[in-house]
């Protein structure tokens, strides 16, 4: 009897995987090890063949050059930090940190185009084989197409532990399945909280009391519809899937890609039912609405009211951007509000339950607008096998290099990579993932308090977040889930990043 109770109360624990990296000598990165080896050999040759003093001086110079590769600030090497700073100074000097649109701007046609990485994108429409219209964001430079699914997760209703575990496994299977076709390069899951306007509730109340004969009851319901949403938030969920065009026709003709997605899209949202998520494709008008609302929160009420009345908002993709935006080193100001974007510095170091992200996902009274974007980058089946074997080999090499007591983190990395190899052989997929967290405040004075609250919530969620310094505008666009993938727009050198 007691054994059965003990099994029932067990909660499944999950791991965060391992960070892919190449380890060289003495635990240094592969680039730092290569430079150190070259510097040591060069200094030794000079010292032996010419002058010992010159050899020591040359060794000291190499040490100074290599040090910024080894010393890290946050999760970046010092070379990468310096390169980001130089690029930021160039942006500030050229005025590219300030964006102005509209009739009195330099934007062609006086449009309110989206800024930055979204400026060159276009929006196209299609209809899938089930008759559902969908919008398709096209980025010509990378020949990438992004569709957005509106999602309604099951929520936090009473579920047994086996049911939760099964839903989590089905979500993992769904992500693994994204890597099978080979042309899906990313899936971004977005959960955001925005203030509730109460329009939808008011409309439902008005429809429900049309046939009411009690004036008192009708008045009570109207007053409740006004008071109930006050100070509350509504949670919205989306899933953006980015496809890579694989033929010449699809790279240049969005209509060809729309025909392909019309065939494949229903399976993409019907398979989510196994993970407890209902989903449907968002139309082009819905995509424009949430993007415009994100850059211009003041339009939120009008957009929701038009949606409830089933009327078109009349905003084109070329006019979905802000009228003004200014990018600072550590925040982003757009249309009178201030947003701060955080990026994931490191995943949870220890095992966790399926409720680990609840503190970040749950609406908070002091954070009116917040958005968590989980970015998944699936490997294809062939690349996944090579990656897990490479990570395991590197983890074992890092342990074998040390003659003394091996750290627990190094041993854990070996176990994690070995488990990944075994799971991959059994049919599991391999996915890279990261996270972006965005908070939006009405004024700049609210940012310090909101930031401290968010840092506290991220600590409770076992997620290490750091501000996306020097790239707040790009990170804001990436957190929307409209096809902007920061890894494809990296401006720092590979040597600096892998230092």
GROMACS .gro file of C-alpha atoms in nm, residues 22-342:
model
  321
   22UNK     CA    1   3.473   2.226  -2.819
   23UNK     CA    2   3.721   2.186  -2.535
   24UNK     CA    3   4.093   2.215  -2.595
   25UNK     CA    4   4.391   2.174  -2.365
   26UNK     CA    5   4.359   2.255  -1.994
   27UNK     CA    6   3.984   2.299  -2.035
   28UNK     CA    7   4.024   2.606  -2.258
   29UNK     CA    8   3.816   2.661  -2.570
   30UNK     CA    9   3.943   2.518  -2.896
   31UNK     CA   10   4.039   2.863  -3.030
   32UNK     CA   11   4.220   2.967  -2.712
   33UNK     CA   12   4.402   2.632  -2.710
   34UNK     CA   13   4.511   2.677  -3.071
   35UNK     CA   14   4.647   3.027  -3.009
   36UNK     CA   15   4.818   2.911  -2.691
   37UNK     CA   16   4.985   2.624  -2.875
   38UNK     CA   17   5.105   2.853  -3.154
   39UNK     CA   18   5.230   3.108  -2.904
   40UNK     CA   19   5.413   2.849  -2.695
   41UNK     CA   20   5.586   2.693  -2.995
   42UNK     CA   21   5.681   3.031  -3.144
   43UNK     CA   22   5.820   3.157  -2.812
   44UNK     CA   23   6.010   2.832  -2.759
   45UNK     CA   24   6.168   2.846  -3.105
   46UNK     CA   25   6.268   3.212  -3.060
   47UNK     CA   26   6.404   3.146  -2.711
   48UNK     CA   27   6.610   2.847  -2.815
   49UNK     CA   28   6.739   2.978  -3.149
   50UNK     CA   29   6.782   3.349  -3.075
   51UNK     CA   30   6.749   3.491  -2.723
   52UNK     CA   31   6.580   3.360  -2.409
   53UNK     CA   32   6.468   3.710  -2.309
   54UNK     CA   33   6.303   3.764  -2.645
   55UNK     CA   34   6.129   3.430  -2.606
   56UNK     CA   35   5.987   3.534  -2.268
   57UNK     CA   36   5.876   3.871  -2.405
   58UNK     CA   37   5.704   3.703  -2.701
   59UNK     CA   38   5.533   3.458  -2.464
   60UNK     CA   39   5.407   3.751  -2.255
   61UNK     CA   40   5.267   3.919  -2.567
   62UNK     CA   41   5.083   3.600  -2.666
   63UNK     CA   42   4.945   3.571  -2.311
   64UNK     CA   43   4.806   3.924  -2.330
   65UNK     CA   44   4.648   3.847  -2.668
   66UNK     CA   45   4.497   3.519  -2.551
   67UNK     CA   46   4.368   3.649  -2.215
   68UNK     CA   47   4.052   3.818  -2.359
   69UNK     CA   48   3.959   3.484  -2.517
   70UNK     CA   49   3.973   3.313  -2.177
   71UNK     CA   50   3.826   3.589  -1.958
   72UNK     CA   51   3.450   3.608  -1.995
   73UNK     CA   52   3.205   3.885  -1.907
   74UNK     CA   53   2.868   3.725  -1.853
   75UNK     CA   54   2.844   3.457  -2.120
   76UNK     CA   55   3.067   3.631  -2.375
   77UNK     CA   56   3.441   3.654  -2.419
   78UNK     CA   57   3.603   3.991  -2.370
   79UNK     CA   58   3.682   4.010  -2.741
   80UNK     CA   59   3.313   3.966  -2.822
   81UNK     CA   60   3.217   4.235  -2.570
   82UNK     CA   61   3.470   4.476  -2.719
   83UNK     CA   62   3.349   4.403  -3.070
   84UNK     CA   63   2.988   4.465  -2.966
   85UNK     CA   64   3.088   4.793  -2.805
   86UNK     CA   65   3.271   4.911  -3.117
   87UNK     CA   66   2.975   4.821  -3.337
   88UNK     CA   67   2.741   5.005  -3.100
   89UNK     CA   68   2.955   5.319  -3.111
   90UNK     CA   69   2.947   5.307  -3.490
   91UNK     CA   70   2.567   5.276  -3.487
   92UNK     CA   71   2.531   5.568  -3.248
   93UNK     CA   72   2.772   5.781  -3.451
   94UNK     CA   73   2.584   5.720  -3.777
   95UNK     CA   74   2.243   5.777  -3.620
   96UNK     CA   75   2.110   5.429  -3.705
   97UNK     CA   76   1.987   5.385  -3.347
   98UNK     CA   77   1.705   5.632  -3.418
   99UNK     CA   78   1.409   5.532  -3.637
  100UNK     CA   79   1.146   5.764  -3.780
  101UNK     CA   80   0.865   5.667  -4.015
  102UNK     CA   81   0.548   5.821  -4.155
  103UNK     CA   82   0.468   6.096  -4.406
  104UNK     CA   83   0.746   6.328  -4.287
  105UNK     CA   84   1.019   6.064  -4.281
  106UNK     CA   85   1.260   5.925  -4.539
  107UNK     CA   86   1.067   5.598  -4.561
  108UNK     CA   87   0.959   5.548  -4.926
  109UNK     CA   88   0.594   5.634  -4.968
  110UNK     CA   89   0.571   5.780  -4.618
  111UNK     CA   90   0.478   5.438  -4.479
  112UNK     CA   91   0.512   5.317  -4.120
  113UNK     CA   92   0.735   5.024  -4.208
  114UNK     CA   93   0.870   4.785  -3.950
  115UNK     CA   94   1.222   4.880  -3.840
  116UNK     CA   95   1.551   4.694  -3.853
  117UNK     CA   96   1.557   4.329  -3.953
  118UNK     CA   97   1.185   4.330  -4.037
  119UNK     CA   98   1.209   4.615  -4.287
  120UNK     CA   99   1.284   4.386  -4.581
  121UNK     CA  100   1.015   4.128  -4.505
  122UNK     CA  101   0.687   4.095  -4.692
  123UNK     CA  102   0.358   3.933  -4.594
  124UNK     CA  103   0.170   3.694  -4.821
  125UNK     CA  104  -0.152   3.498  -4.785
  126UNK     CA  105  -0.253   3.140  -4.850
  127UNK     CA  106  -0.528   2.889  -4.776
  128UNK     CA  107  -0.447   2.541  -4.646
  129UNK     CA  108  -0.616   2.223  -4.765
  130UNK     CA  109  -0.871   2.246  -4.481
  131UNK     CA  110  -0.983   2.589  -4.597
  132UNK     CA  111  -0.812   2.792  -4.323
  133UNK     CA  112  -0.645   3.115  -4.441
  134UNK     CA  113  -0.291   3.179  -4.318
  135UNK     CA  114  -0.037   3.457  -4.336
  136UNK     CA  115   0.318   3.389  -4.449
  137UNK     CA  116   0.610   3.621  -4.368
  138UNK     CA  117   0.875   3.608  -4.639
  139UNK     CA  118   1.238   3.709  -4.589
  140UNK     CA  119   1.398   3.720  -4.931
  141UNK     CA  120   1.760   3.733  -4.817
  142UNK     CA  121   1.748   3.395  -4.646
  143UNK     CA  122   1.464   3.253  -4.857
  144UNK     CA  123   1.272   3.186  -4.535
  145UNK     CA  124   0.899   3.170  -4.477
  146UNK     CA  125   0.734   3.195  -4.135
  147UNK     CA  126   0.379   3.095  -4.049
  148UNK     CA  127   0.222   3.172  -3.712
  149UNK     CA  128  -0.021   2.947  -3.525
  150UNK     CA  129  -0.255   3.083  -3.262
  151UNK     CA  130  -0.255   2.841  -2.971
  152UNK     CA  131  -0.487   2.761  -2.683
  153UNK     CA  132  -0.302   2.540  -2.434
  154UNK     CA  133  -0.498   2.328  -2.193
  155UNK     CA  134  -0.399   2.555  -1.908
  156UNK     CA  135  -0.343   2.470  -1.546
  157UNK     CA  136  -0.645   2.251  -1.494
  158UNK     CA  137  -0.630   1.946  -1.268
  159UNK     CA  138  -0.422   1.681  -1.443
  160UNK     CA  139  -0.261   1.373  -1.302
  161UNK     CA  140   0.116   1.340  -1.305
  162UNK     CA  141   0.113   1.066  -1.574
  163UNK     CA  142  -0.106   1.288  -1.794
  164UNK     CA  143   0.133   1.583  -1.757
  165UNK     CA  144   0.430   1.358  -1.825
  166UNK     CA  145   0.266   1.220  -2.138
  167UNK     CA  146   0.181   1.570  -2.267
  168UNK     CA  147   0.539   1.681  -2.207
  169UNK     CA  148   0.667   1.376  -2.394
  170UNK     CA  149   0.431   1.452  -2.684
  171UNK     CA  150   0.561   1.810  -2.696
  172UNK     CA  151   0.915   1.673  -2.715
  173UNK     CA  152   0.808   1.434  -2.990
  174UNK     CA  153   0.650   1.726  -3.177
  175UNK     CA  154   0.975   1.926  -3.163
  176UNK     CA  155   1.172   1.619  -3.271
  177UNK     CA  156   0.936   1.573  -3.566
  178UNK     CA  157   1.010   1.925  -3.685
  179UNK     CA  158   1.364   1.818  -3.773
  180UNK     CA  159   1.257   1.526  -3.992
  181UNK     CA  160   1.162   1.719  -4.312
  182UNK     CA  161   1.496   1.901  -4.308
  183UNK     CA  162   1.356   2.239  -4.416
  184UNK     CA  163   1.220   2.362  -4.080
  185UNK     CA  164   1.494   2.575  -3.928
  186UNK     CA  165   1.316   2.711  -3.619
  187UNK     CA  166   1.004   2.703  -3.408
  188UNK     CA  167   0.936   2.988  -3.163
  189UNK     CA  168   0.682   2.939  -2.885
  190UNK     CA  169   0.552   3.270  -2.744
  191UNK     CA  170   0.352   3.322  -2.427
  192UNK     CA  171   0.267   3.685  -2.352
  193UNK     CA  172   0.054   3.870  -2.100
  194UNK     CA  173  -0.117   4.197  -2.187
  195UNK     CA  174  -0.377   4.405  -1.998
  196UNK     CA  175  -0.733   4.283  -2.042
  197UNK     CA  176  -0.954   4.542  -2.213
  198UNK     CA  177  -1.288   4.384  -2.123
  199UNK     CA  178  -1.437   4.445  -2.468
  200UNK     CA  179  -1.484   4.077  -2.545
  201UNK     CA  180  -1.651   4.011  -2.210
  202UNK     CA  181  -1.877   4.314  -2.254
  203UNK     CA  182  -1.990   4.193  -2.596
  204UNK     CA  183  -2.068   3.846  -2.462
  205UNK     CA  184  -2.269   3.997  -2.177
  206UNK     CA  185  -2.468   4.215  -2.416
  207UNK     CA  186  -2.550   3.912  -2.630
  208UNK     CA  187  -2.653   3.708  -2.326
  209UNK     CA  188  -2.894   3.970  -2.189
  210UNK     CA  189  -3.069   4.050  -2.516
  211UNK     CA  190  -3.366   3.834  -2.417
  212UNK     CA  191  -3.352   3.923  -2.047
  213UNK     CA  192  -3.670   4.072  -1.897
  214UNK     CA  193  -3.508   4.178  -1.568
  215UNK     CA  194  -3.364   4.527  -1.579
  216UNK     CA  195  -3.186   4.478  -1.246
  217UNK     CA  196  -3.016   4.155  -1.356
  218UNK     CA  197  -2.908   4.313  -1.683
  219UNK     CA  198  -2.760   4.612  -1.504
  220UNK     CA  199  -2.569   4.388  -1.261
  221UNK     CA  200  -2.421   4.190  -1.547
  222UNK     CA  201  -2.317   4.506  -1.732
  223UNK     CA  202  -2.147   4.645  -1.421
  224UNK     CA  203  -1.972   4.313  -1.360
  225UNK     CA  204  -1.843   4.312  -1.719
  226UNK     CA  205  -1.689   4.653  -1.657
  227UNK     CA  206  -1.540   4.580  -1.314
  228UNK     CA  207  -1.421   4.222  -1.361
  229UNK     CA  208  -1.141   4.287  -1.617
  230UNK     CA  209  -1.010   4.588  -1.422
  231UNK     CA  210  -0.646   4.530  -1.329
  232UNK     CA  211  -0.639   4.186  -1.490
  233UNK     CA  212  -0.432   4.039  -1.769
  234UNK     CA  213  -0.500   3.809  -2.057
  235UNK     CA  214  -0.255   3.547  -2.175
  236UNK     CA  215  -0.196   3.489  -2.545
  237UNK     CA  216   0.003   3.202  -2.697
  238UNK     CA  217   0.152   3.156  -3.043
  239UNK     CA  218   0.383   2.919  -3.224
  240UNK     CA  219   0.586   3.049  -3.519
  241UNK     CA  220   0.741   2.795  -3.755
  242UNK     CA  221   1.010   2.905  -4.002
  243UNK     CA  222   1.067   2.709  -4.322
  244UNK     CA  223   1.364   2.723  -4.558
  245UNK     CA  224   1.283   2.722  -4.928
  246UNK     CA  225   1.448   2.420  -5.090
  247UNK     CA  226   1.379   2.482  -5.459
  248UNK     CA  227   1.458   2.772  -5.688
  249UNK     CA  228   1.089   2.841  -5.753
  250UNK     CA  229   1.006   2.861  -5.382
  251UNK     CA  230   1.301   3.090  -5.315
  252UNK     CA  231   1.175   3.350  -5.559
  253UNK     CA  232   0.799   3.286  -5.584
  254UNK     CA  233   0.606   3.303  -5.254
  255UNK     CA  234   0.301   3.155  -5.430
  256UNK     CA  235   0.491   2.830  -5.484
  257UNK     CA  236   0.579   2.811  -5.115
  258UNK     CA  237   0.221   2.895  -5.019
  259UNK     CA  238   0.102   2.594  -5.219
  260UNK     CA  239   0.352   2.370  -5.040
  261UNK     CA  240   0.255   2.501  -4.696
  262UNK     CA  241  -0.114   2.465  -4.777
  263UNK     CA  242  -0.051   2.091  -4.800
  264UNK     CA  243   0.172   2.058  -4.491
  265UNK     CA  244   0.031   2.314  -4.249
  266UNK     CA  245  -0.274   2.118  -4.118
  267UNK     CA  246  -0.047   1.843  -3.986
  268UNK     CA  247   0.165   2.106  -3.809
  269UNK     CA  248  -0.125   2.227  -3.594
  270UNK     CA  249  -0.324   1.905  -3.567
  271UNK     CA  250  -0.026   1.721  -3.416
  272UNK     CA  251  -0.024   1.974  -3.132
  273UNK     CA  252  -0.345   1.821  -2.995
  274UNK     CA  253  -0.142   1.533  -2.850
  275UNK     CA  254   0.048   1.786  -2.638
  276UNK     CA  255  -0.278   1.937  -2.509
  277UNK     CA  256  -0.265   2.242  -2.737
  278UNK     CA  257  -0.536   2.347  -2.978
  279UNK     CA  258  -0.405   2.561  -3.262
  280UNK     CA  259  -0.509   2.721  -3.588
  281UNK     CA  260  -0.315   2.929  -3.842
  282UNK     CA  261  -0.326   3.305  -3.802
  283UNK     CA  262  -0.444   3.505  -4.099
  284UNK     CA  263  -0.238   3.788  -4.244
  285UNK     CA  264  -0.466   4.042  -4.074
  286UNK     CA  265  -0.418   3.878  -3.734
  287UNK     CA  266  -0.040   3.876  -3.776
  288UNK     CA  267  -0.038   4.245  -3.864
  289UNK     CA  268  -0.257   4.316  -3.561
  290UNK     CA  269  -0.033   4.158  -3.298
  291UNK     CA  270   0.285   4.297  -3.451
  292UNK     CA  271   0.140   4.649  -3.464
  293UNK     CA  272   0.007   4.612  -3.110
  294UNK     CA  273   0.351   4.508  -2.988
  295UNK     CA  274   0.520   4.816  -3.134
  296UNK     CA  275   0.227   5.046  -3.057
  297UNK     CA  276   0.042   4.932  -2.742
  298UNK     CA  277  -0.190   5.233  -2.756
  299UNK     CA  278  -0.369   5.069  -3.051
  300UNK     CA  279  -0.452   4.761  -2.845
  301UNK     CA  280  -0.809   4.855  -2.754
  302UNK     CA  281  -0.910   4.961  -3.104
  303UNK     CA  282  -0.768   4.645  -3.259
  304UNK     CA  283  -0.950   4.419  -3.015
  305UNK     CA  284  -1.275   4.607  -3.062
  306UNK     CA  285  -1.254   4.570  -3.441
  307UNK     CA  286  -1.175   4.199  -3.402
  308UNK     CA  287  -1.479   4.148  -3.180
  309UNK     CA  288  -1.700   4.331  -3.429
  310UNK     CA  289  -1.547   4.117  -3.708
  311UNK     CA  290  -1.431   4.429  -3.893
  312UNK     CA  291  -1.102   4.474  -4.075
  313UNK     CA  292  -0.846   4.707  -3.918
  314UNK     CA  293  -0.718   4.812  -4.262
  315UNK     CA  294  -0.350   4.812  -4.163
  316UNK     CA  295  -0.104   4.675  -4.416
  317UNK     CA  296   0.219   4.497  -4.329
  318UNK     CA  297   0.402   4.804  -4.463
  319UNK     CA  298   0.229   5.017  -4.197
  320UNK     CA  299   0.259   4.785  -3.895
  321UNK     CA  300   0.568   4.953  -3.752
  322UNK     CA  301   0.612   5.234  -3.500
  323UNK     CA  302   0.616   5.601  -3.586
  324UNK     CA  303   0.931   5.651  -3.379
  325UNK     CA  304   1.178   5.422  -3.207
  326UNK     CA  305   1.511   5.475  -3.033
  327UNK     CA  306   1.750   5.196  -2.946
  328UNK     CA  307   1.967   5.237  -2.639
  329UNK     CA  308   2.241   5.009  -2.509
  330UNK     CA  309   2.012   4.848  -2.252
  331UNK     CA  310   1.653   4.933  -2.352
  332UNK     CA  311   1.429   5.007  -2.650
  333UNK     CA  312   1.186   5.300  -2.670
  334UNK     CA  313   0.906   5.276  -2.926
  335UNK     CA  314   0.592   5.487  -2.965
  336UNK     CA  315   0.613   5.629  -2.615
  337UNK     CA  316   0.669   5.303  -2.423
  338UNK     CA  317   0.992   5.139  -2.307
  339UNK     CA  318   1.080   4.773  -2.359
  340UNK     CA  319   1.368   4.575  -2.215
  341UNK     CA  320   1.469   4.244  -2.368
  342UNK     CA  321   1.657   3.972  -2.182
   0.00000   0.00000   0.00000
